[in-house]
mmCIF file of C-alpha atoms in Angstrom:
data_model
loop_
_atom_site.group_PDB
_atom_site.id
_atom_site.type_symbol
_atom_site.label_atom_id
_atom_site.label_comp_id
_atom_site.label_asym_id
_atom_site.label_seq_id
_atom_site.Cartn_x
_atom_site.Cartn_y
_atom_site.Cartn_z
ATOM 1 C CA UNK A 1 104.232 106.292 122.973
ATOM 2 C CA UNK A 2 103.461 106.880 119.682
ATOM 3 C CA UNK A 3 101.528 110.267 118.453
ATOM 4 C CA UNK A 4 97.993 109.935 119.119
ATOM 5 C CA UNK A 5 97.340 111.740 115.570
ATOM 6 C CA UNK A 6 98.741 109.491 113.584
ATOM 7 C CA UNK A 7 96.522 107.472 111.347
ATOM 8 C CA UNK A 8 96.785 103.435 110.957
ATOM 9 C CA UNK A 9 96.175 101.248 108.809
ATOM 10 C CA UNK A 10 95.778 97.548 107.950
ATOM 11 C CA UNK A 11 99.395 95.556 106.329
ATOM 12 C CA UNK A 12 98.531 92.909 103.468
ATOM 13 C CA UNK A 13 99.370 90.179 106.832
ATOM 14 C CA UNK A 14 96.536 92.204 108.644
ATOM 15 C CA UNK A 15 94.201 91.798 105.739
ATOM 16 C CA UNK A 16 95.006 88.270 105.362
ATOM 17 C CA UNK A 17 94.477 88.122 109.147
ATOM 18 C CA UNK A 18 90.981 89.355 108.872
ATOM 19 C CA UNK A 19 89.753 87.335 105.428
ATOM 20 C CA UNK A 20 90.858 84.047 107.039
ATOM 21 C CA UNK A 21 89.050 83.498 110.285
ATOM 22 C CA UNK A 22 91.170 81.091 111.322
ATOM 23 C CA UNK A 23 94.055 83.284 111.549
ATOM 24 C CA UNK A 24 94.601 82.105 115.812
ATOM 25 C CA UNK A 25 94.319 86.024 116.661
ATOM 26 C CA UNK A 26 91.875 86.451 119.926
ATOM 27 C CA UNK A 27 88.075 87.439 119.257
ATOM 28 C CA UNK A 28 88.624 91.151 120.874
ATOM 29 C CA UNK A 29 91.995 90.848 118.841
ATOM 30 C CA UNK A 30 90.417 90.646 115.890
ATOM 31 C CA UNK A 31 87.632 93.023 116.651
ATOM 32 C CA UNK A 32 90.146 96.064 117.087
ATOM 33 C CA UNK A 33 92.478 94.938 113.574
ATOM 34 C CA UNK A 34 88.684 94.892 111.900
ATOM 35 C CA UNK A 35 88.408 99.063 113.492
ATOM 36 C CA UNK A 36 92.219 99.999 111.904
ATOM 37 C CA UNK A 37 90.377 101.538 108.941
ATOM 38 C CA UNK A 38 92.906 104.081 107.773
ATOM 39 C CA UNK A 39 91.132 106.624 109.071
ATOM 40 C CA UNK A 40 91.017 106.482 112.380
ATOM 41 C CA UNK A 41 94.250 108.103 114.467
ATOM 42 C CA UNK A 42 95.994 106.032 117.224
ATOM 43 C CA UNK A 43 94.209 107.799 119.846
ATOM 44 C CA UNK A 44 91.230 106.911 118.547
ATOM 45 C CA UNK A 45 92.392 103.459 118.168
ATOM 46 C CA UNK A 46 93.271 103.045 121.450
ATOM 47 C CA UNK A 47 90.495 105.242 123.083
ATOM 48 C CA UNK A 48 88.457 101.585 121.455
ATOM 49 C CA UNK A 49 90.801 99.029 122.378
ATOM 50 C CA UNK A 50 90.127 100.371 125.763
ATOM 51 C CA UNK A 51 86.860 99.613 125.432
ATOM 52 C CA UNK A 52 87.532 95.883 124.658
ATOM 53 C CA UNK A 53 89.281 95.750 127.627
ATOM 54 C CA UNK A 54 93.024 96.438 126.857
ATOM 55 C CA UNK A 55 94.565 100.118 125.844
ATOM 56 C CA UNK A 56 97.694 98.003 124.879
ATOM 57 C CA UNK A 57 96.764 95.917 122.119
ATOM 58 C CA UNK A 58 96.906 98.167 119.085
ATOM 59 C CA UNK A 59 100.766 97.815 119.775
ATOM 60 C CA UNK A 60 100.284 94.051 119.929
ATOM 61 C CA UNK A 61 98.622 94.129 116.308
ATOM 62 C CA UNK A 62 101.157 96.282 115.518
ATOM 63 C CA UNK A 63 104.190 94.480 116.679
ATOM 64 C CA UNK A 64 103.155 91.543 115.163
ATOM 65 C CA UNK A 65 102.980 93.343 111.669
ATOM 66 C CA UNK A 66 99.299 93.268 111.557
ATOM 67 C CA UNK A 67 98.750 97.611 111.264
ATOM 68 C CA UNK A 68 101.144 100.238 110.632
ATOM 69 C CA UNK A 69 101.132 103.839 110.770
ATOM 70 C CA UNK A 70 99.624 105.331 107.408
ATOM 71 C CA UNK A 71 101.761 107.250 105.172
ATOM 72 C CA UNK A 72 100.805 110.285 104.324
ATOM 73 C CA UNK A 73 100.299 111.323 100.917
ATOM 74 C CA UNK A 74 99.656 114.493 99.079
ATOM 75 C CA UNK A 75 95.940 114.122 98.689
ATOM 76 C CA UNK A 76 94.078 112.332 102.109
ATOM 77 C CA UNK A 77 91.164 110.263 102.146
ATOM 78 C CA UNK A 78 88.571 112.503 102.560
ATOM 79 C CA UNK A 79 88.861 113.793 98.821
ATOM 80 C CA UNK A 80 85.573 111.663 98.766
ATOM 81 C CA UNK A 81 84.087 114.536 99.673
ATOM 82 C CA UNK A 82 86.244 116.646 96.635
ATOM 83 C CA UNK A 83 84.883 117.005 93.649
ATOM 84 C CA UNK A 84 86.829 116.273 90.424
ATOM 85 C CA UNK A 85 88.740 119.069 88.948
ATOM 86 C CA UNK A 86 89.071 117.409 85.508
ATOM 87 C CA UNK A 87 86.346 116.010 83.212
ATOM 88 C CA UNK A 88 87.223 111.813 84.219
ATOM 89 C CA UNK A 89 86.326 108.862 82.389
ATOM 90 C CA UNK A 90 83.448 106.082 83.912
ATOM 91 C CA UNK A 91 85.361 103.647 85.570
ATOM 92 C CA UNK A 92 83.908 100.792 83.004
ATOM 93 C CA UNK A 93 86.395 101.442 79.939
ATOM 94 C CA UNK A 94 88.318 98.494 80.034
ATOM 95 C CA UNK A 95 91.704 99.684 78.367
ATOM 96 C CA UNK A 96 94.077 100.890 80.526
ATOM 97 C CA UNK A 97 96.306 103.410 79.946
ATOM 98 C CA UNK A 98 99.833 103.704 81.482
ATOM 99 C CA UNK A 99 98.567 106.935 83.633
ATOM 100 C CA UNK A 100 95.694 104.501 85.211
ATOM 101 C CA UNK A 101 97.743 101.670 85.183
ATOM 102 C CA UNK A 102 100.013 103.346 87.587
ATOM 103 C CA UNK A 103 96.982 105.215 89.546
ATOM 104 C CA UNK A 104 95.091 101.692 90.007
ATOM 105 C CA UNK A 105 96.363 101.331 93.647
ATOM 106 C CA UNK A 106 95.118 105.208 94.491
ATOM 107 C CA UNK A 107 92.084 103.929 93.210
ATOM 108 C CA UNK A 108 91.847 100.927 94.968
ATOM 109 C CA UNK A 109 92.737 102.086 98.255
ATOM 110 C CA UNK A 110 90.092 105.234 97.694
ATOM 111 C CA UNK A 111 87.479 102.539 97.275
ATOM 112 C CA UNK A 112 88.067 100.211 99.674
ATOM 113 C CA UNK A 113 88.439 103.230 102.196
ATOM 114 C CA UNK A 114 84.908 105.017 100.751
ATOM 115 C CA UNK A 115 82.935 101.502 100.711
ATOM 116 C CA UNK A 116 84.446 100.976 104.746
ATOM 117 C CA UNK A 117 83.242 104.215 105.196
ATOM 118 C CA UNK A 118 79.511 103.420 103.920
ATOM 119 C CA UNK A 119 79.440 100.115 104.791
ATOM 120 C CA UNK A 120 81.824 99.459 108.320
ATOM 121 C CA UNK A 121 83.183 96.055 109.293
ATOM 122 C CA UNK A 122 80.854 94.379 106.577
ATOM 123 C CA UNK A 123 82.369 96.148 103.586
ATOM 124 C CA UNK A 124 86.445 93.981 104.922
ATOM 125 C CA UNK A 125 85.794 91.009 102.040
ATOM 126 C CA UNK A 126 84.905 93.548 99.289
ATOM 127 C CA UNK A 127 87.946 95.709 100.531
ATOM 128 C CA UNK A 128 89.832 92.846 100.147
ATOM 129 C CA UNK A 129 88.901 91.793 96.649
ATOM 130 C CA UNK A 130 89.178 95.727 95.829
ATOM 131 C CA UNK A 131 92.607 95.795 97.018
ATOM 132 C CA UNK A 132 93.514 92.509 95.480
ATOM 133 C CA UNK A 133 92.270 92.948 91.825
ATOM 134 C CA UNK A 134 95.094 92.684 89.766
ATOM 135 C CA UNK A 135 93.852 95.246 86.432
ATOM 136 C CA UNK A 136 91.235 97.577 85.308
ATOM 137 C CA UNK A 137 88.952 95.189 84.435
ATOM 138 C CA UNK A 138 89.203 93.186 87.773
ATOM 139 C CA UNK A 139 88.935 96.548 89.898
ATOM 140 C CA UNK A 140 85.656 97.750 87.586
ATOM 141 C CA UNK A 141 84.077 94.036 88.190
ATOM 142 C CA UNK A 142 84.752 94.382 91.837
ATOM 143 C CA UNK A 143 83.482 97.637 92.254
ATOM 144 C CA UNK A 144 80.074 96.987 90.123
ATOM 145 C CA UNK A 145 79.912 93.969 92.708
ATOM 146 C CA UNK A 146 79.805 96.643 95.653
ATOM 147 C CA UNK A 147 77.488 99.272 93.952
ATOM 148 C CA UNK A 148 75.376 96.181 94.460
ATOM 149 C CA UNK A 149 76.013 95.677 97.796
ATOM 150 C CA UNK A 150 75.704 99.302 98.596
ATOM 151 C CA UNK A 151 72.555 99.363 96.703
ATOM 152 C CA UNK A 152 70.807 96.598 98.868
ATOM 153 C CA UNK A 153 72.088 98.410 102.024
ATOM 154 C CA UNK A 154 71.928 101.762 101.482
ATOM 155 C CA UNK A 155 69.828 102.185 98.608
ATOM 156 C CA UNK A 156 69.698 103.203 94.911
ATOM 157 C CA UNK A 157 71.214 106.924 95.371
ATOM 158 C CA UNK A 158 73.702 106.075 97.799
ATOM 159 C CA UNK A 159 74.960 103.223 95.082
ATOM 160 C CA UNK A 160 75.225 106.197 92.542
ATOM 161 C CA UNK A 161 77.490 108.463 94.669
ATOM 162 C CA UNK A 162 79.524 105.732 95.535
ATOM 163 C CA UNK A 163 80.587 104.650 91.949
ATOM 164 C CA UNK A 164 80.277 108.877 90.948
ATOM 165 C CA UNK A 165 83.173 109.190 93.743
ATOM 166 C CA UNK A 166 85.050 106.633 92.435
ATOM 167 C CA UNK A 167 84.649 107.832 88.897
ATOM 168 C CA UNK A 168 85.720 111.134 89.718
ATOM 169 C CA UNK A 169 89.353 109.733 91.393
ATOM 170 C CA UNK A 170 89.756 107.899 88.270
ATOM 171 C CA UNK A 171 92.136 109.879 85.998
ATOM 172 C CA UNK A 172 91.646 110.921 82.393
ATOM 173 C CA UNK A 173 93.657 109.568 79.927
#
């Protein structure tokens, strides 16, 4: 059994999985692999799989290559509480450095994890296109696209801190 502490996430299959609906996985299946937010531990994981009827079946998604246990990194996802400790750069310069060139996955996956956070379940497409953009300029379009979204859901403010967070991760350079 593995440790109930340890944190899962979704694999690039179990994003696919999710994205195409057609993807033959079950209804309460698909309902836990949309919960696997990289946040929540396996005890928690299974504590709701229990409630869709079947303890067992985070091991299924995981077996099948659909979650894996999170790797844990020097700085853990809820720096989007932290604040910055360096003067950073709004996310809408398009030129790319080499520094943010190689930070553009941190950023991505602080995003996609801070929008899941706000938004739940409904955020999973944006995630996906967060996750997925291949530069700078495709991560700042992406991200203006869900200060929208966060915007018509949880207002003006909320859309502010949300791209202020994300500004702040960015680094200088």
């Amino acid at each position: 059994m593995p440790d109930k502490q340890v944190i899962y996430h979704k694999t690039q299959k179990g994003a696919e999985a999710i994205a195409n609906r057609h993807s033959g996985l079950a209804p309460r299946l698909r309902s836990l692999l949309i919960m696997v937010d990289g946040k929540r531990t396996y005890g928690e994981l299974t504590t709701m799989a229990a409630a869709l009827g079947d303890p067992e079946r985070l091991s299924e998604l995981e077996s099948e290559g659909l979650v894996e246990p999170a790797v844990v990194e020097e700085k853990t996802m809820p720096a989007a509480l932290e604040p910055a400790s360096a003067p950073q750069q709004p996310i809408a310069a398009t030129a790319a450095s080499p520094q943010r060139a190689a930070n553009l996955a941190q950023a991505q996956r602080f995003s996609s994890h801070l929008l899941e956070h706000l938004l739940g379940p409904m955020a999973e497409p944006l995630c996906i296109k967060i996750e997925g953009a291949r530069d700078l300029a495709d991560f700042v379009a992406v991200i203006k696209r869900a200060r929208e979204l966060v915007r018509e859901i949880k207002g003006s403010a909320e859309a502010e801190r949300f791209v202020a967070q994300i500004e702040a991760q960015m680094p200088a350079g």
